[in-house]
Amino acid sequence: MGHSATVAILDVRPDLLDALSALRDRVDVARFPFPLPGAARARRTRQELIAQLDDYLVPRLRTPEAPLLAVVGGSTGAGKSTLVNSLVGRRVSEAGVLRPTTRTPVLVCHPADRAWFSDPRILPGLARAWSARPGTQDEDGAAEGELLRLEIDDALPRGLALLDAPDIDSLVARNRELAAELICAADIWILVTTASRYADALPWHLLRTAKEYNVTLATVLDRVPHQIAEDVARHYAALLTKAGLGDVPRFTVPELPESAGGGGLLPQTAVAALRQWLAHNAEDPAARQQAAQRTVVGVLDSMRARMPALASASAVQHAAAVRLARGAEDAYAEAAERIDGAVTAGVPLAGEALARWLEYPHCGREALQSALAEGLATLLRSEVDAADERIAAGWQRDRAGAALLAEPDGRPDRAAAADRIDAGVARWREGLTDLAYAEVRAARAADRAPADPEDAAALLATVLLGGRRGSAAGERLAETVGAQAALRMRDRAREQLEDGVAGLLRGECERRLAPVDGLDVTAQQQSSLIAALSLLQKER
Amino acid sequence: MGGGSRAATGAGAGGGSDSARGSGFGGGTRAARGSGARSSGGSYGASRSPDPLAARVDALGELLGLSRTRVSPDELAEAGALLERLGERRRLSLDHTVVALAGATGSGKSTLFNALAGLELSATGVRRPTTAAPVSCSWDPEGAAGLLDRLGIAPQDRYARRSVLDGADRVPGTDERLAGLVLLDMPDHDSAAPGHRDQVDRLLQLVDVVVWVLDPEKYADAALHERYLRPLAGHADVTLLVLNQVDRLPGDAADQVLDDLRRLLDEDGLAVGEHGDAGAVVLAVSALNGVGVPDLRACLGQIVAERGSANRRLAADVDRTAGRLQSLYVGEGAVGLTDPAREDFVDRLADAVGVAGAGEAAERDWARAAEAACGTPWGRLTGERQGGADRVARGPAGLAASRPAVDEAVRALADDAAQGLPVPWAQAVRDAARRGGEGLPAALDTAAARAEPGQPERPTWWSAVGAAQWLLMSLAVAGVVCLVAIAVGSLDASWWLPVVLLAVGALGGRALAWACRIAARGPAHRYGQAAERRLRAAAADCGRARVLEPVAAELLRYREVREQYAVVAGG
């Protein structure tokens, strides 16, 4: 043991830490809300990155002299707890025949290293629990928040802590996530498998990840019946070599009654090799530096692939947001065009409005004006609904859009839109009446025969909305207020109508896109991720 | 090892009798479903007359046929594949039962297979994974070839056992009961070796009964529970779970593990057949030293003797598929066009045509005509001059339906009709309404033109009143002439008589015109209302023929489909 434990294995580099914390912030704000190809993976990568930065990389770089953490991970029933117990030399972690056994992760360290692990320097998300006796509080831990149980034992060398992680393939999903998180927090990964499991698909994923990050890694082939030990070990070695992991230290632990029964400890001879390897890594300064540095460098290197992957997923998300927005904007542009065409063709002067106009002025000015306003409102409602249908049809074909439509507020509130349209039309009608009053007053001042402003307003509305059918109204309007004034009124009123419709459609379109905007998928996300990566590369 | 001993008692007591079945292997559900169970009992080729599965299979075929043009093929792919599987399996021998041994790598499937077969047929080993291709062993292989072809077992991997030859080293009596068993040793489902899982997934679709071989190390693997046992929770009747390698567990640990396994199965939603309940059988065995293997043989013997597992498995498949299809066929709430919805639609169409305005116009027309006929001749002259401008303004064009209003009416109706329908059928209803609505405005215009009132009929009292007006006018003129004559002195008469004549003529004409206007109000209103009614009826006819009927037809089709689905789901 001795002084080696306090020797710094890396230099503290504030610039690098700053770059990492900037990178962490960027990763933290990245969002992948649309269920597009790669989004689930990106969300996982994001989580993993944050966990790895918080739990491992930043603490390791900030306090290079901290003890090494070796995490023991593997499948259910691989004998992780028995292995940890045997390495420590007493029962610190609950082992047993029922799966999954380890529900609360257990960290064992030398008494002198205790301070390093009791504060939230690493694994800040887990509350610490001290216990003298194992196996008393497992159930509570699952109930309220997540716990990391700390054990101290001077059987371990200084400068090394062992962590018994839950199963990587646990039936309890949270256990699985926790296991992945814990493994990511390790300086040294110890992956445990067994004679009957070494060909399972799942541990191989983990091995491949370890290779990708180039971490300091050791594998343990556990529970090997001695009569087949040689054959199985050879086969396992061949598989590892084939996967490019031939140089990884391998340790074989035989199947003994103790490993099956649970509770018992394996004889020291069974785990001596592994113990020695760990002690070497903890105590020999060169080995220690290499073990720590290799994982740090490996994780930093892995950023080069992981950040661009995140950035490209972010770009895909942004492209989807743009696509959805364009779909909505196109639909409303088409609606504007159709409304314009319909007004020119005199579509609002049909049905009730036309029936009134045919009877004008006997039916009364108010009746004609209301009927025309309703005709216009109906046209607008119908076109807005049609635009929403086009948007929905377009979005439905898009995975991002379909997900958005499935949200509770994904469909527009048609009643509210109808109210807004009615209010808009009422406003336009008021403007029309004001215009008529002003022009009639002007006409009166110019010594023309007195005209009824309400009549002028009704005629004006008919001219505007009636197309060819309403052309007679134009002649009558000219007779009433004069040709010049009639022309002026028509232009002004048409302008007002166009402005009103455009404003209304713009409002509806924005309302329709509010859920997309609310997701906050911006183009900057991608570039900021890449920028954070290049800053990191510069600082290394 | 509680499950094992229970099954053993069942087998020992009855040897395939109904009571034994009830205690051991999920009797309850089977009795409820009744698929093939009644025809069992060991008799070969017995008539399977009450076959509720047949009705469900037919209904599934109908369902798919009716849905093809309405539901996207992707969503029906699974049901289509199931229909095919149902046909295939039911055409092949139902006297054979295909039992597959499935499990993780290293759980001891091949060792158990050999233990059951009594011969070293499948290669065992310590290198993982060992078995790469399925191996079969048929007891009484006659007629099983079709099944094996369907399973895709390579000819060199097919073994056969004559039930008579078997059993030299076995408990007497058990061997004949395996007649009709086709046992399958499958590759693992969890190794890194490529293709193994695909093979397992394919075979699991095709076999009748699955025996999951678990071991103390892997019995809680997420790969097993999440990928297989949870989705197959409905297949508890045709599932056995065997905890192998109990020789590796010390003391009472095996019972603890079995209890834990039962707890996990409970969490998976897989019913465990305990205490005579229906559900999956859980056994503890050791293929290595033979503990529990006789129990397993007995259990398998019972299943094979019943000859109902194939149908039971298929029924479970149909249940599962029906569950997955539910969202396509079952909506929430009542289905159908309500009367208020129909009325609302007709009202909207009437508004779109403008019947209210047209009715009022007709009323005014009638009143105007009455005034023309019954007014004073003088008033008529001036009135015509004034009203001339209006006549011009009306122009030749008649009514025209408002397109947006028609669109809105159709959309509202479609929304109402589609309420509570599953998505594809709601879409079909909307499409039907939209198609009908396309030509509707033009059709409404034509109908309205046909229904427009002609010239109002002239009631006879108009002529009488008209004559009276002329008479009164002549009286007034006569009065004026007399007065003039008296004034110039050419007539010698008292002046009051012409004055009275003039007053009666002028005032009487006005009074008569006024009275007629009052009298005409009622008939004019009636005339206007009649015109409105006629127009409304014409619009309603149009809407009914073009939109309401196609929508109703679509709803009827959905109801038919819904009934077929009920047969598929609840058979």
XYZ file of N, CA, C and O in Angstrom, chain B residues 102-164:
252
model
N -37.663 -25.410 -25.458
C -37.046 -24.115 -25.724
C -36.321 -23.667 -24.475
O -36.646 -24.104 -23.378
N -35.362 -22.796 -24.670
C -34.660 -22.293 -23.495
C -33.364 -21.622 -23.869
O -32.982 -21.561 -25.046
N -32.705 -21.119 -22.836
C -31.460 -20.394 -23.038
C -30.331 -21.363 -23.356
O -30.474 -22.573 -23.150
N -29.238 -20.811 -23.824
C -28.110 -21.688 -24.105
C -27.565 -22.232 -22.783
O -27.453 -21.526 -21.793
N -27.300 -23.533 -22.782
C -26.754 -24.155 -21.578
C -27.786 -24.557 -20.554
O -27.440 -24.978 -19.458
N -29.085 -24.434 -20.888
C -30.079 -24.805 -19.887
C -30.319 -26.316 -19.877
O -30.950 -26.836 -18.969
N -29.829 -27.003 -20.875
C -29.930 -28.462 -20.873
C -31.085 -28.995 -21.696
O -31.665 -30.019 -21.371
N -31.406 -28.301 -22.782
C -32.511 -28.752 -23.633
C -32.194 -30.110 -24.265
O -33.001 -31.029 -24.232
N -30.988 -30.187 -24.821
C -30.640 -31.405 -25.535
C -30.530 -32.585 -24.571
O -30.969 -33.693 -24.883
N -29.989 -32.343 -23.398
C -29.875 -33.419 -22.403
C -31.259 -33.913 -22.014
O -31.506 -35.120 -21.909
N -32.173 -32.965 -21.829
C -33.539 -33.342 -21.476
C -34.214 -34.083 -22.627
O -34.943 -35.057 -22.423
N -33.954 -33.604 -23.823
C -34.503 -34.246 -25.028
C -34.066 -35.704 -25.068
O -34.879 -36.615 -25.265
N -32.782 -35.918 -24.846
C -32.267 -37.281 -24.860
C -32.859 -38.105 -23.728
O -33.180 -39.289 -23.902
N -33.034 -37.472 -22.573
C -33.597 -38.192 -21.437
C -35.028 -38.626 -21.743
O -35.443 -39.728 -21.395
N -35.773 -37.750 -22.425
C -37.156 -38.090 -22.755
C -37.205 -39.154 -23.840
O -38.041 -40.051 -23.815
N -36.304 -39.031 -24.815
C -36.300 -39.986 -25.916
C -35.711 -41.319 -25.471
O -35.997 -42.355 -26.081
N -34.911 -41.261 -24.431
C -34.291 -42.490 -23.967
C -33.108 -42.892 -24.807
O -32.576 -43.987 -24.658
N -32.694 -42.061 -25.711
C -31.550 -42.350 -26.567
C -30.734 -41.077 -26.730
O -31.273 -39.981 -26.585
N -29.459 -41.231 -27.068
C -28.624 -40.054 -27.302
C -28.850 -39.590 -28.733
O -28.141 -39.986 -29.649
N -29.862 -38.789 -28.955
C -30.195 -38.369 -30.310
C -29.612 -37.003 -30.637
O -29.141 -36.742 -31.728
N -29.682 -36.107 -29.662
C -29.229 -34.746 -29.920
C -27.888 -34.536 -29.224
O -27.704 -34.951 -28.083
N -26.989 -33.893 -29.934
C -25.637 -33.709 -29.398
C -25.675 -32.779 -28.197
O -26.313 -31.724 -28.229
N -24.985 -33.156 -27.129
C -24.880 -32.275 -25.969
C -23.419 -31.881 -25.818
O -22.527 -32.529 -26.354
N -23.187 -30.827 -25.102
C -21.799 -30.415 -24.940
C -21.668 -29.264 -23.996
O -22.656 -28.733 -23.487
N -20.422 -28.865 -23.761
C -20.172 -27.762 -22.848
C -19.886 -26.479 -23.598
O -19.927 -25.404 -23.027
N -19.560 -26.613 -24.869
C -19.311 -25.399 -25.633
C -20.636 -24.761 -25.991
O -21.543 -25.436 -26.459
N -20.728 -23.479 -25.740
C -21.986 -22.767 -25.985
C -21.895 -22.021 -27.299
O -20.867 -21.425 -27.570
N -22.957 -21.919 -28.059
C -24.160 -22.736 -28.014
C -23.929 -24.078 -28.709
O -23.122 -24.147 -29.629
N -24.629 -25.102 -28.288
C -24.386 -26.438 -28.792
C -25.275 -26.772 -29.997
O -24.790 -27.097 -31.068
N -26.583 -26.667 -29.791
C -27.512 -27.076 -30.848
C -27.769 -25.898 -31.785
O -28.214 -24.845 -31.340
N -27.471 -26.098 -33.061
C -27.631 -25.007 -34.025
C -28.858 -25.194 -34.898
O -29.381 -24.234 -35.456
N -29.327 -26.455 -35.057
C -30.495 -26.707 -35.891
C -31.448 -27.610 -35.112
O -31.007 -28.440 -34.321
N -32.745 -27.454 -35.302
C -33.696 -28.249 -34.528
C -33.622 -29.735 -34.864
O -33.370 -30.112 -36.008
N -33.851 -30.556 -33.843
C -33.853 -32.005 -33.994
C -35.215 -32.492 -33.532
O -35.773 -31.953 -32.584
N -35.765 -33.492 -34.245
C -37.084 -33.967 -33.846
C -37.058 -35.448 -33.523
O -36.220 -36.194 -34.035
N -37.963 -35.865 -32.690
C -38.157 -37.282 -32.421
C -39.661 -37.525 -32.359
O -40.366 -36.861 -31.598
N -40.141 -38.437 -33.225
C -41.576 -38.692 -33.253
C -41.874 -40.064 -32.676
O -41.220 -41.040 -33.031
N -42.842 -40.100 -31.803
C -43.372 -41.380 -31.344
C -44.549 -41.681 -32.255
O -45.407 -40.818 -32.449
N -44.572 -42.872 -32.830
C -45.633 -43.213 -33.777
C -45.607 -42.241 -34.950
O -46.498 -41.400 -35.116
N -44.551 -42.328 -35.763
C -44.285 -41.279 -36.762
C -45.240 -41.265 -37.953
O -45.157 -40.365 -38.771
N -46.146 -42.227 -38.060
C -47.016 -42.255 -39.222
C -47.881 -40.991 -39.262
O -48.572 -40.679 -38.289
N -47.827 -40.290 -40.356
C -48.663 -39.094 -40.488
C -48.023 -37.839 -39.934
O -48.607 -36.768 -40.005
N -46.837 -37.966 -39.361
C -46.200 -36.783 -38.784
C -45.294 -36.079 -39.788
O -44.813 -34.990 -39.516
N -45.088 -36.719 -40.953
C -44.133 -36.149 -41.917
C -44.545 -34.744 -42.344
O -43.714 -33.849 -42.447
N -45.849 -34.558 -42.567
C -46.330 -33.243 -42.985
C -46.001 -32.185 -41.955
O -45.560 -31.083 -42.290
N -46.175 -32.563 -40.702
C -45.868 -31.619 -39.620
C -44.395 -31.251 -39.629
O -44.025 -30.091 -39.477
N -43.552 -32.283 -39.814
C -42.109 -32.042 -39.776
C -41.669 -31.200 -40.976
O -40.798 -30.341 -40.852
N -42.314 -31.438 -42.119
C -42.006 -30.614 -43.298
C -42.328 -29.157 -43.000
O -41.574 -28.247 -43.333
N -43.473 -28.956 -42.375
C -43.909 -27.602 -42.070
C -42.927 -26.940 -41.102
O -42.649 -25.736 -41.203
N -42.399 -27.734 -40.186
C -41.458 -27.179 -39.216
C -40.079 -26.968 -39.829
O -39.244 -26.273 -39.254
N -39.861 -27.575 -40.977
C -38.576 -27.397 -41.643
C -37.446 -28.163 -40.987
O -36.308 -27.683 -40.940
N -37.745 -29.349 -40.462
C -36.697 -30.167 -39.846
C -35.961 -30.910 -40.960
O -36.591 -31.554 -41.800
N -34.644 -30.805 -40.949
C -33.857 -31.486 -41.982
C -34.036 -32.999 -41.846
O -34.139 -33.514 -40.731
N -34.112 -33.709 -42.966
C -34.376 -35.162 -42.922
C -33.404 -35.910 -42.011
O -33.812 -36.838 -41.306
N -32.117 -35.474 -41.987
C -31.163 -36.231 -41.160
C -31.364 -35.958 -39.674
O -30.797 -36.653 -38.842
N -32.147 -34.925 -39.349
C -32.378 -34.619 -37.941
C -33.715 -35.155 -37.446
O -34.188 -34.803 -36.379
N -34.357 -35.994 -38.272
C -35.642 -36.549 -37.840
C -35.404 -37.956 -37.299
O -34.832 -38.802 -37.972
N -35.844 -38.186 -36.091
C -35.752 -39.524 -35.507
C -37.146 -40.008 -35.187
O -38.070 -39.221 -35.045
N -37.272 -41.328 -35.126
C -38.584 -41.891 -34.851
C -38.455 -42.944 -33.764
O -37.437 -43.610 -33.655
N -39.485 -43.061 -32.958
C -39.530 -44.102 -31.943
C -40.827 -44.846 -32.123
O -41.891 -44.253 -32.182
N -40.735 -46.156 -32.211
C -41.941 -46.961 -32.173
C -42.316 -47.067 -30.717
O -41.489 -47.456 -29.889
N -43.521 -46.754 -30.420
C -43.896 -46.750 -29.012
C -43.730 -48.141 -28.407
O -43.426 -48.283 -27.232
N -43.900 -49.194 -29.226
C -43.806 -50.560 -28.713
C -42.363 -50.891 -28.313
O -42.104 -51.563 -27.327
